[in-house]
Amino acid sequence: MRIFFILPLRRLISKFFILMILVGTTALAREGDRDQPIQIDANTVVANHSSLVSDFDGQVVLVQGTLRILADHVRVSEDANGFKTLVATGEIVTFRQQTDDLKWMEGQAKKIEYHEASHQLELKENAWIRRDRDLVKGDDLIYSTITQLLEAKSAPQTPNDRVHLTLQPTPKPQVSAPLHPPPPASLQLEPSHE
């Protein structure tokens, strides 16, 4: 059984974060991040210039602006039109990024893919993303930065698994004491008869 839901991001943006990641191209990612260079550190790299594929292995750290991804392996490939695809894999692949509202979002999965041509981000296998205390979990999380839709799916081979979303309530505004105390009740003075 495949369970999914689609949520318009605009409705959730004030309440929930909905995605970010690789190359900082989502609506909520730090705006300046996409203009920053991508820096990748790894134990080894194999770059094939003829096929336009680079494989980074061993404690891979990808940083672009405030975006930070940790993975065992990252493959960066480029198609004939110059569009890049980034695939980060590992036992646990994690990311963390600051949003324009200065809040942090973070998540993890066994595999994270970003397809520049389709502006689509996928977190696969035991995926979750959190912003503040709001959380979405699923086996497959797919986000389109063009349509601004998130699709969360459970694993098709495990029909009892379900998608999970936790949204925390919006805090009620604090009622504070007035800045200026109200004037005292008016006193009626009677004229003196002297």
mmCIF file with all atom_site columns, C-alpha atoms in Angstrom:
data_model
loop_
_atom_site.group_PDB
_atom_site.id
_atom_site.type_symbol
_atom_site.label_atom_id
_atom_site.label_alt_id
_atom_site.label_comp_id
_atom_site.label_asym_id
_atom_site.label_entity_id
_atom_site.label_seq_id
_atom_site.pdbx_PDB_ins_code
_atom_site.Cartn_x
_atom_site.Cartn_y
_atom_site.Cartn_z
_atom_site.occupancy
_atom_site.B_iso_or_equiv
_atom_site.pdbx_formal_charge
_atom_site.auth_seq_id
_atom_site.auth_comp_id
_atom_site.auth_asym_id
_atom_site.auth_atom_id
_atom_site.pdbx_PDB_model_num
ATOM 1   C CA . MET A 1 1   ? 0.000   0.000  0.000   1.00 0.00 ? 1   MET A CA 1
ATOM 2   C CA . ARG A 1 2   ? 1.318   3.392  -0.928  1.00 0.00 ? 2   ARG A CA 1
ATOM 3   C CA . ILE A 1 3   ? 0.266   6.280  1.259   1.00 0.00 ? 3   ILE A CA 1
ATOM 4   C CA . PHE A 1 4   ? 1.030   9.801  0.233   1.00 0.00 ? 4   PHE A CA 1
ATOM 5   C CA . PHE A 1 5   ? -0.067  13.344 0.697   1.00 0.00 ? 5   PHE A CA 1
ATOM 6   C CA . ILE A 1 6   ? 0.686   16.530 -1.118  1.00 0.00 ? 6   ILE A CA 1
ATOM 7   C CA . LEU A 1 7   ? 0.841   19.807 0.747   1.00 0.00 ? 7   LEU A CA 1
ATOM 8   C CA . PRO A 1 8   ? 1.044   23.233 -0.899  1.00 0.00 ? 8   PRO A CA 1
ATOM 9   C CA . LEU A 1 9   ? 4.119   24.814 0.636   1.00 0.00 ? 9   LEU A CA 1
ATOM 10  C CA . ARG A 1 10  ? 2.626   28.298 0.792   1.00 0.00 ? 10  ARG A CA 1
ATOM 11  C CA . ARG A 1 11  ? 0.017   27.049 3.261   1.00 0.00 ? 11  ARG A CA 1
ATOM 12  C CA . LEU A 1 12  ? 2.620   25.480 5.497   1.00 0.00 ? 12  LEU A CA 1
ATOM 13  C CA . ILE A 1 13  ? 5.470   27.933 5.142   1.00 0.00 ? 13  ILE A CA 1
ATOM 14  C CA . SER A 1 14  ? 4.518   29.947 8.213   1.00 0.00 ? 14  SER A CA 1
ATOM 15  C CA . LYS A 1 15  ? 3.970   26.815 10.233  1.00 0.00 ? 15  LYS A CA 1
ATOM 16  C CA . PHE A 1 16  ? 6.331   24.296 8.766   1.00 0.00 ? 16  PHE A CA 1
ATOM 17  C CA . PHE A 1 17  ? 9.512   24.538 6.845   1.00 0.00 ? 17  PHE A CA 1
ATOM 18  C CA . ILE A 1 18  ? 9.325   22.118 3.990   1.00 0.00 ? 18  ILE A CA 1
ATOM 19  C CA . LEU A 1 19  ? 12.584  21.325 2.514   1.00 0.00 ? 19  LEU A CA 1
ATOM 20  C CA . MET A 1 20  ? 15.789  22.652 1.437   1.00 0.00 ? 20  MET A CA 1
ATOM 21  C CA . ILE A 1 21  ? 18.969  21.047 0.610   1.00 0.00 ? 21  ILE A CA 1
ATOM 22  C CA . LEU A 1 22  ? 21.622  20.494 -1.950  1.00 0.00 ? 22  LEU A CA 1
ATOM 23  C CA . VAL A 1 23  ? 22.737  23.617 -3.706  1.00 0.00 ? 23  VAL A CA 1
ATOM 24  C CA . GLY A 1 24  ? 20.380  25.787 -1.685  1.00 0.00 ? 24  GLY A CA 1
ATOM 25  C CA . THR A 1 25  ? 17.646  25.941 -4.313  1.00 0.00 ? 25  THR A CA 1
ATOM 26  C CA . THR A 1 26  ? 14.521  25.582 -2.266  1.00 0.00 ? 26  THR A CA 1
ATOM 27  C CA . ALA A 1 27  ? 12.213  28.407 -1.424  1.00 0.00 ? 27  ALA A CA 1
ATOM 28  C CA . LEU A 1 28  ? 13.219  28.357 2.230   1.00 0.00 ? 28  LEU A CA 1
ATOM 29  C CA . ALA A 1 29  ? 16.921  27.830 1.889   1.00 0.00 ? 29  ALA A CA 1
ATOM 30  C CA . ARG A 1 30  ? 19.076  30.778 2.739   1.00 0.00 ? 30  ARG A CA 1
ATOM 31  C CA . GLU A 1 31  ? 18.785  33.019 -0.344  1.00 0.00 ? 31  GLU A CA 1
ATOM 32  C CA . GLY A 1 32  ? 22.495  33.797 -0.475  1.00 0.00 ? 32  GLY A CA 1
ATOM 33  C CA . ASP A 1 33  ? 23.525  30.130 -0.183  1.00 0.00 ? 33  ASP A CA 1
ATOM 34  C CA . ARG A 1 34  ? 22.853  29.347 -3.851  1.00 0.00 ? 34  ARG A CA 1
ATOM 35  C CA . ASP A 1 35  ? 25.379  32.035 -4.850  1.00 0.00 ? 35  ASP A CA 1
ATOM 36  C CA . GLN A 1 36  ? 28.124  30.529 -2.687  1.00 0.00 ? 36  GLN A CA 1
ATOM 37  C CA . PRO A 1 37  ? 30.668  28.043 -4.024  1.00 0.00 ? 37  PRO A CA 1
ATOM 38  C CA . ILE A 1 38  ? 30.158  24.370 -3.216  1.00 0.00 ? 38  ILE A CA 1
ATOM 39  C CA . GLN A 1 39  ? 33.062  23.017 -1.181  1.00 0.00 ? 39  GLN A CA 1
ATOM 40  C CA . ILE A 1 40  ? 33.498  19.255 -0.818  1.00 0.00 ? 40  ILE A CA 1
ATOM 41  C CA . ASP A 1 41  ? 35.995  17.541 1.471   1.00 0.00 ? 41  ASP A CA 1
ATOM 42  C CA . ALA A 1 42  ? 36.468  13.765 1.359   1.00 0.00 ? 42  ALA A CA 1
ATOM 43  C CA . ASN A 1 43  ? 39.080  11.091 1.942   1.00 0.00 ? 43  ASN A CA 1
ATOM 44  C CA . THR A 1 44  ? 39.265  10.379 -1.815  1.00 0.00 ? 44  THR A CA 1
ATOM 45  C CA . VAL A 1 45  ? 37.886  11.750 -5.073  1.00 0.00 ? 45  VAL A CA 1
ATOM 46  C CA . VAL A 1 46  ? 37.779  10.254 -8.561  1.00 0.00 ? 46  VAL A CA 1
ATOM 47  C CA . ALA A 1 47  ? 36.884  12.805 -11.239 1.00 0.00 ? 47  ALA A CA 1
ATOM 48  C CA . ASN A 1 48  ? 36.167  11.636 -14.784 1.00 0.00 ? 48  ASN A CA 1
ATOM 49  C CA . HIS A 1 49  ? 36.266  14.717 -16.999 1.00 0.00 ? 49  HIS A CA 1
ATOM 50  C CA . SER A 1 50  ? 35.050  12.881 -20.108 1.00 0.00 ? 50  SER A CA 1
ATOM 51  C CA . SER A 1 51  ? 31.881  11.583 -18.424 1.00 0.00 ? 51  SER A CA 1
ATOM 52  C CA . LEU A 1 52  ? 31.501  14.665 -16.171 1.00 0.00 ? 52  LEU A CA 1
ATOM 53  C CA . VAL A 1 53  ? 31.135  12.490 -13.067 1.00 0.00 ? 53  VAL A CA 1
ATOM 54  C CA . SER A 1 54  ? 32.990  12.964 -9.778  1.00 0.00 ? 54  SER A CA 1
ATOM 55  C CA . ASP A 1 55  ? 32.826  10.487 -6.902  1.00 0.00 ? 55  ASP A CA 1
ATOM 56  C CA . PHE A 1 56  ? 33.770  11.612 -3.392  1.00 0.00 ? 56  PHE A CA 1
ATOM 57  C CA . ASP A 1 57  ? 34.296  8.892  -0.764  1.00 0.00 ? 57  ASP A CA 1
ATOM 58  C CA . GLY A 1 58  ? 34.959  8.703  2.959   1.00 0.00 ? 58  GLY A CA 1
ATOM 59  C CA . GLN A 1 59  ? 33.613  11.166 5.497   1.00 0.00 ? 59  GLN A CA 1
ATOM 60  C CA . VAL A 1 60  ? 32.303  13.496 2.808   1.00 0.00 ? 60  VAL A CA 1
ATOM 61  C CA . VAL A 1 61  ? 31.445  17.023 3.933   1.00 0.00 ? 61  VAL A CA 1
ATOM 62  C CA . LEU A 1 62  ? 29.633  19.251 1.425   1.00 0.00 ? 62  LEU A CA 1
ATOM 63  C CA . VAL A 1 63  ? 29.250  22.922 2.364   1.00 0.00 ? 63  VAL A CA 1
ATOM 64  C CA . GLN A 1 64  ? 27.536  25.720 0.464   1.00 0.00 ? 64  GLN A CA 1
ATOM 65  C CA . GLY A 1 65  ? 26.857  28.810 2.543   1.00 0.00 ? 65  GLY A CA 1
ATOM 66  C CA . THR A 1 66  ? 24.968  27.627 5.627   1.00 0.00 ? 66  THR A CA 1
ATOM 67  C CA . LEU A 1 67  ? 24.138  24.260 4.032   1.00 0.00 ? 67  LEU A CA 1
ATOM 68  C CA . ARG A 1 68  ? 26.160  21.336 5.403   1.00 0.00 ? 68  ARG A CA 1
ATOM 69  C CA . ILE A 1 69  ? 25.748  17.731 4.224   1.00 0.00 ? 69  ILE A CA 1
ATOM 70  C CA . LEU A 1 70  ? 27.559  14.762 5.761   1.00 0.00 ? 70  LEU A CA 1
ATOM 71  C CA . ALA A 1 71  ? 27.655  11.477 3.821   1.00 0.00 ? 71  ALA A CA 1
ATOM 72  C CA . ASP A 1 72  ? 29.795  8.421  3.183   1.00 0.00 ? 72  ASP A CA 1
ATOM 73  C CA . HIS A 1 73  ? 29.698  9.008  -0.594  1.00 0.00 ? 73  HIS A CA 1
ATOM 74  C CA . VAL A 1 74  ? 28.676  11.879 -2.893  1.00 0.00 ? 74  VAL A CA 1
ATOM 75  C CA . ARG A 1 75  ? 28.416  11.604 -6.681  1.00 0.00 ? 75  ARG A CA 1
ATOM 76  C CA . VAL A 1 76  ? 28.178  14.789 -8.734  1.00 0.00 ? 76  VAL A CA 1
ATOM 77  C CA . SER A 1 77  ? 27.281  14.360 -12.403 1.00 0.00 ? 77  SER A CA 1
ATOM 78  C CA . GLU A 1 78  ? 26.591  16.867 -15.144 1.00 0.00 ? 78  GLU A CA 1
ATOM 79  C CA . ASP A 1 79  ? 24.406  16.307 -18.211 1.00 0.00 ? 79  ASP A CA 1
ATOM 80  C CA . ALA A 1 80  ? 24.979  17.633 -21.745 1.00 0.00 ? 80  ALA A CA 1
ATOM 81  C CA . ASN A 1 81  ? 23.059  20.823 -20.898 1.00 0.00 ? 81  ASN A CA 1
ATOM 82  C CA . GLY A 1 82  ? 25.209  21.541 -17.843 1.00 0.00 ? 82  GLY A CA 1
ATOM 83  C CA . PHE A 1 83  ? 22.584  20.559 -15.253 1.00 0.00 ? 83  PHE A CA 1
ATOM 84  C CA . LYS A 1 84  ? 23.981  18.817 -12.198 1.00 0.00 ? 84  LYS A CA 1
ATOM 85  C CA . THR A 1 85  ? 22.677  15.882 -10.223 1.00 0.00 ? 85  THR A CA 1
ATOM 86  C CA . LEU A 1 86  ? 24.023  15.319 -6.727  1.00 0.00 ? 86  LEU A CA 1
ATOM 87  C CA . VAL A 1 87  ? 23.525  12.004 -4.952  1.00 0.00 ? 87  VAL A CA 1
ATOM 88  C CA . ALA A 1 88  ? 24.649  11.620 -1.331  1.00 0.00 ? 88  ALA A CA 1
ATOM 89  C CA . THR A 1 89  ? 24.545  8.132  0.193   1.00 0.00 ? 89  THR A CA 1
ATOM 90  C CA . GLY A 1 90  ? 25.582  6.434  3.397   1.00 0.00 ? 90  GLY A CA 1
ATOM 91  C CA . GLU A 1 91  ? 24.344  4.599  6.432   1.00 0.00 ? 91  GLU A CA 1
ATOM 92  C CA . ILE A 1 92  ? 23.007  7.982  7.520   1.00 0.00 ? 92  ILE A CA 1
ATOM 93  C CA . VAL A 1 93  ? 23.169  11.095 5.335   1.00 0.00 ? 93  VAL A CA 1
ATOM 94  C CA . THR A 1 94  ? 22.465  14.292 7.261   1.00 0.00 ? 94  THR A CA 1
ATOM 95  C CA . PHE A 1 95  ? 21.959  17.906 6.333   1.00 0.00 ? 95  PHE A CA 1
ATOM 96  C CA . ARG A 1 96  ? 21.565  21.144 8.190   1.00 0.00 ? 96  ARG A CA 1
ATOM 97  C CA . GLN A 1 97  ? 20.828  24.595 6.782   1.00 0.00 ? 97  GLN A CA 1
ATOM 98  C CA . GLN A 1 98  ? 19.760  27.968 8.057   1.00 0.00 ? 98  GLN A CA 1
ATOM 99  C CA . THR A 1 99  ? 16.707  29.540 6.450   1.00 0.00 ? 99  THR A CA 1
ATOM 100 C CA . ASP A 1 100 ? 16.165  33.197 5.596   1.00 0.00 ? 100 ASP A CA 1
ATOM 101 C CA . ASP A 1 101 ? 14.209  33.613 8.842   1.00 0.00 ? 101 ASP A CA 1
ATOM 102 C CA . LEU A 1 102 ? 17.383  32.498 10.691  1.00 0.00 ? 102 LEU A CA 1
ATOM 103 C CA . LYS A 1 103 ? 15.889  29.204 11.849  1.00 0.00 ? 103 LYS A CA 1
ATOM 104 C CA . TRP A 1 104 ? 17.661  25.906 11.297  1.00 0.00 ? 104 TRP A CA 1
ATOM 105 C CA . MET A 1 105 ? 16.256  22.942 9.462   1.00 0.00 ? 105 MET A CA 1
ATOM 106 C CA . GLU A 1 106 ? 17.812  19.531 9.483   1.00 0.00 ? 106 GLU A CA 1
ATOM 107 C CA . GLY A 1 107 ? 17.101  16.066 8.245   1.00 0.00 ? 107 GLY A CA 1
ATOM 108 C CA . GLN A 1 108 ? 18.446  12.692 7.366   1.00 0.00 ? 108 GLN A CA 1
ATOM 109 C CA . ALA A 1 109 ? 17.949  9.724  5.080   1.00 0.00 ? 109 ALA A CA 1
ATOM 110 C CA . LYS A 1 110 ? 20.048  6.933  3.626   1.00 0.00 ? 110 LYS A CA 1
ATOM 111 C CA . LYS A 1 111 ? 20.087  8.717  0.278   1.00 0.00 ? 111 LYS A CA 1
ATOM 112 C CA . ILE A 1 112 ? 19.568  12.348 -0.721  1.00 0.00 ? 112 ILE A CA 1
ATOM 113 C CA . GLU A 1 113 ? 19.321  13.362 -4.380  1.00 0.00 ? 113 GLU A CA 1
ATOM 114 C CA . TYR A 1 114 ? 19.014  16.760 -6.009  1.00 0.00 ? 114 TYR A CA 1
ATOM 115 C CA . HIS A 1 115 ? 18.164  17.100 -9.704  1.00 0.00 ? 115 HIS A CA 1
ATOM 116 C CA . GLU A 1 116 ? 18.979  20.600 -10.906 1.00 0.00 ? 116 GLU A CA 1
ATOM 117 C CA . ALA A 1 117 ? 17.147  20.234 -14.266 1.00 0.00 ? 117 ALA A CA 1
ATOM 118 C CA . SER A 1 118 ? 13.799  19.303 -12.684 1.00 0.00 ? 118 SER A CA 1
ATOM 119 C CA . HIS A 1 119 ? 14.369  21.309 -9.478  1.00 0.00 ? 119 HIS A CA 1
ATOM 120 C CA . GLN A 1 120 ? 13.432  18.207 -7.525  1.00 0.00 ? 120 GLN A CA 1
ATOM 121 C CA . LEU A 1 121 ? 14.848  17.036 -4.225  1.00 0.00 ? 121 LEU A CA 1
ATOM 122 C CA . GLU A 1 122 ? 14.415  13.493 -2.892  1.00 0.00 ? 122 GLU A CA 1
ATOM 123 C CA . LEU A 1 123 ? 15.188  12.033 0.510   1.00 0.00 ? 123 LEU A CA 1
ATOM 124 C CA . LYS A 1 124 ? 14.988  8.231  0.387   1.00 0.00 ? 124 LYS A CA 1
ATOM 125 C CA . GLU A 1 125 ? 14.814  5.473  2.993   1.00 0.00 ? 125 GLU A CA 1
ATOM 126 C CA . ASN A 1 126 ? 13.897  6.354  6.569   1.00 0.00 ? 126 ASN A CA 1
ATOM 127 C CA . ALA A 1 127 ? 13.769  10.039 5.732   1.00 0.00 ? 127 ALA A CA 1
ATOM 128 C CA . TRP A 1 128 ? 12.804  12.878 8.033   1.00 0.00 ? 128 TRP A CA 1
ATOM 129 C CA . ILE A 1 129 ? 13.089  16.648 8.033   1.00 0.00 ? 129 ILE A CA 1
ATOM 130 C CA . ARG A 1 130 ? 12.603  18.979 10.987  1.00 0.00 ? 130 ARG A CA 1
ATOM 131 C CA . ARG A 1 131 ? 12.306  22.731 11.373  1.00 0.00 ? 131 ARG A CA 1
ATOM 132 C CA . ASP A 1 132 ? 11.957  23.942 14.926  1.00 0.00 ? 132 ASP A CA 1
ATOM 133 C CA . ARG A 1 133 ? 9.749   21.257 16.466  1.00 0.00 ? 133 ARG A CA 1
ATOM 134 C CA . ASP A 1 134 ? 7.767   20.487 13.288  1.00 0.00 ? 134 ASP A CA 1
ATOM 135 C CA . LEU A 1 135 ? 8.607   17.170 11.645  1.00 0.00 ? 135 LEU A CA 1
ATOM 136 C CA . VAL A 1 136 ? 7.748   15.129 8.546   1.00 0.00 ? 136 VAL A CA 1
ATOM 137 C CA . LYS A 1 137 ? 8.768   11.456 8.215   1.00 0.00 ? 137 LYS A CA 1
ATOM 138 C CA . GLY A 1 138 ? 8.421   8.994  5.381   1.00 0.00 ? 138 GLY A CA 1
ATOM 139 C CA . ASP A 1 139 ? 10.344  6.434  3.407   1.00 0.00 ? 139 ASP A CA 1
ATOM 140 C CA . ASP A 1 140 ? 10.482  8.772  0.420   1.00 0.00 ? 140 ASP A CA 1
ATOM 141 C CA . LEU A 1 141 ? 10.152  12.564 0.605   1.00 0.00 ? 141 LEU A CA 1
ATOM 142 C CA . ILE A 1 142 ? 9.980   14.372 -2.750  1.00 0.00 ? 142 ILE A CA 1
ATOM 143 C CA . TYR A 1 143 ? 9.932   18.141 -3.023  1.00 0.00 ? 143 TYR A CA 1
ATOM 144 C CA . SER A 1 144 ? 9.564   20.254 -6.151  1.00 0.00 ? 144 SER A CA 1
ATOM 145 C CA . THR A 1 145 ? 11.045  23.720 -5.845  1.00 0.00 ? 145 THR A CA 1
ATOM 146 C CA . ILE A 1 146 ? 9.003   24.829 -8.877  1.00 0.00 ? 146 ILE A CA 1
ATOM 147 C CA . THR A 1 147 ? 5.522   23.677 -7.844  1.00 0.00 ? 147 THR A CA 1
ATOM 148 C CA . GLN A 1 148 ? 6.414   23.943 -4.135  1.00 0.00 ? 148 GLN A CA 1
ATOM 149 C CA . LEU A 1 149 ? 4.782   20.636 -3.310  1.00 0.00 ? 149 LEU A CA 1
ATOM 150 C CA . LEU A 1 150 ? 6.002   18.001 -0.894  1.00 0.00 ? 150 LEU A CA 1
ATOM 151 C CA . GLU A 1 151 ? 5.021   14.389 -1.436  1.00 0.00 ? 151 GLU A CA 1
ATOM 152 C CA . ALA A 1 152 ? 5.698   11.943 1.381   1.00 0.00 ? 152 ALA A CA 1
ATOM 153 C CA . LYS A 1 153 ? 5.383   8.206  0.732   1.00 0.00 ? 153 LYS A CA 1
ATOM 154 C CA . SER A 1 154 ? 5.581   5.124  2.858   1.00 0.00 ? 154 SER A CA 1
ATOM 155 C CA . ALA A 1 155 ? 7.624   2.147  1.732   1.00 0.00 ? 155 ALA A CA 1
ATOM 156 C CA . PRO A 1 156 ? 5.594   0.070  -0.780  1.00 0.00 ? 156 PRO A CA 1
ATOM 157 C CA . GLN A 1 157 ? 7.033   -3.221 0.519   1.00 0.00 ? 157 GLN A CA 1
ATOM 158 C CA . THR A 1 158 ? 5.893   -2.490 4.089   1.00 0.00 ? 158 THR A CA 1
ATOM 159 C CA . PRO A 1 159 ? 2.166   -1.702 3.942   1.00 0.00 ? 159 PRO A CA 1
ATOM 160 C CA . ASN A 1 160 ? 1.924   -1.046 7.684   1.00 0.00 ? 160 ASN A CA 1
ATOM 161 C CA . ASP A 1 161 ? 4.367   1.857  7.503   1.00 0.00 ? 161 ASP A CA 1
ATOM 162 C CA . ARG A 1 162 ? 2.736   5.228  7.271   1.00 0.00 ? 162 ARG A CA 1
ATOM 163 C CA . VAL A 1 163 ? 3.737   8.786  6.615   1.00 0.00 ? 163 VAL A CA 1
ATOM 164 C CA . HIS A 1 164 ? 3.948   10.927 9.735   1.00 0.00 ? 164 HIS A CA 1
ATOM 165 C CA . LEU A 1 165 ? 3.669   14.697 10.094  1.00 0.00 ? 165 LEU A CA 1
ATOM 166 C CA . THR A 1 166 ? 3.905   16.613 13.358  1.00 0.00 ? 166 THR A CA 1
ATOM 167 C CA . LEU A 1 167 ? 2.981   20.302 13.399  1.00 0.00 ? 167 LEU A CA 1
ATOM 168 C CA . GLN A 1 168 ? 3.323   22.155 16.649  1.00 0.00 ? 168 GLN A CA 1
ATOM 169 C CA . PRO A 1 169 ? 0.631   24.708 17.518  1.00 0.00 ? 169 PRO A CA 1
ATOM 170 C CA . THR A 1 170 ? 1.368   28.351 16.938  1.00 0.00 ? 170 THR A CA 1
ATOM 171 C CA . PRO A 1 171 ? 2.128   29.952 20.295  1.00 0.00 ? 171 PRO A CA 1
ATOM 172 C CA . LYS A 1 172 ? -0.604  32.252 21.507  1.00 0.00 ? 172 LYS A CA 1
ATOM 173 C CA . PRO A 1 173 ? 0.446   35.869 21.852  1.00 0.00 ? 173 PRO A CA 1
ATOM 174 C CA . GLN A 1 174 ? 1.413   36.814 25.355  1.00 0.00 ? 174 GLN A CA 1
ATOM 175 C CA . VAL A 1 175 ? -1.010  39.188 27.005  1.00 0.00 ? 175 VAL A CA 1
ATOM 176 C CA . SER A 1 176 ? 1.167   41.759 28.630  1.00 0.00 ? 176 SER A CA 1
ATOM 177 C CA . ALA A 1 177 ? 0.411   44.580 30.965  1.00 0.00 ? 177 ALA A CA 1
ATOM 178 C CA . PRO A 1 178 ? -0.497  47.795 29.170  1.00 0.00 ? 178 PRO A CA 1
ATOM 179 C CA . LEU A 1 179 ? 2.393   50.133 28.561  1.00 0.00 ? 179 LEU A CA 1
ATOM 180 C CA . HIS A 1 180 ? 0.562   52.965 30.276  1.00 0.00 ? 180 HIS A CA 1
ATOM 181 C CA . PRO A 1 181 ? -1.724  52.264 33.213  1.00 0.00 ? 181 PRO A CA 1
ATOM 182 C CA . PRO A 1 182 ? -5.307  53.338 32.622  1.00 0.00 ? 182 PRO A CA 1
ATOM 183 C CA . PRO A 1 183 ? -6.225  56.698 34.104  1.00 0.00 ? 183 PRO A CA 1
ATOM 184 C CA . PRO A 1 184 ? -7.854  56.530 37.510  1.00 0.00 ? 184 PRO A CA 1
ATOM 185 C CA . ALA A 1 185 ? -11.608 56.597 37.596  1.00 0.00 ? 185 ALA A CA 1
ATOM 186 C CA . SER A 1 186 ? -12.779 60.160 37.311  1.00 0.00 ? 186 SER A CA 1
ATOM 187 C CA . LEU A 1 187 ? -13.514 61.789 40.599  1.00 0.00 ? 187 LEU A CA 1
ATOM 188 C CA . GLN A 1 188 ? -16.443 64.100 40.836  1.00 0.00 ? 188 GLN A CA 1
ATOM 189 C CA . LEU A 1 189 ? -15.553 66.981 43.050  1.00 0.00 ? 189 LEU A CA 1
ATOM 190 C CA . GLU A 1 190 ? -18.380 68.964 44.413  1.00 0.00 ? 190 GLU A CA 1
ATOM 191 C CA . PRO A 1 191 ? -17.872 72.693 44.551  1.00 0.00 ? 191 PRO A CA 1
ATOM 192 C CA . SER A 1 192 ? -17.135 73.922 48.005  1.00 0.00 ? 192 SER A CA 1
ATOM 193 C CA . HIS A 1 193 ? -19.651 76.300 49.594  1.00 0.00 ? 193 HIS A CA 1
ATOM 194 C CA . GLU A 1 194 ? -17.440 78.539 51.497  1.00 0.00 ? 194 GLU A CA 1
#
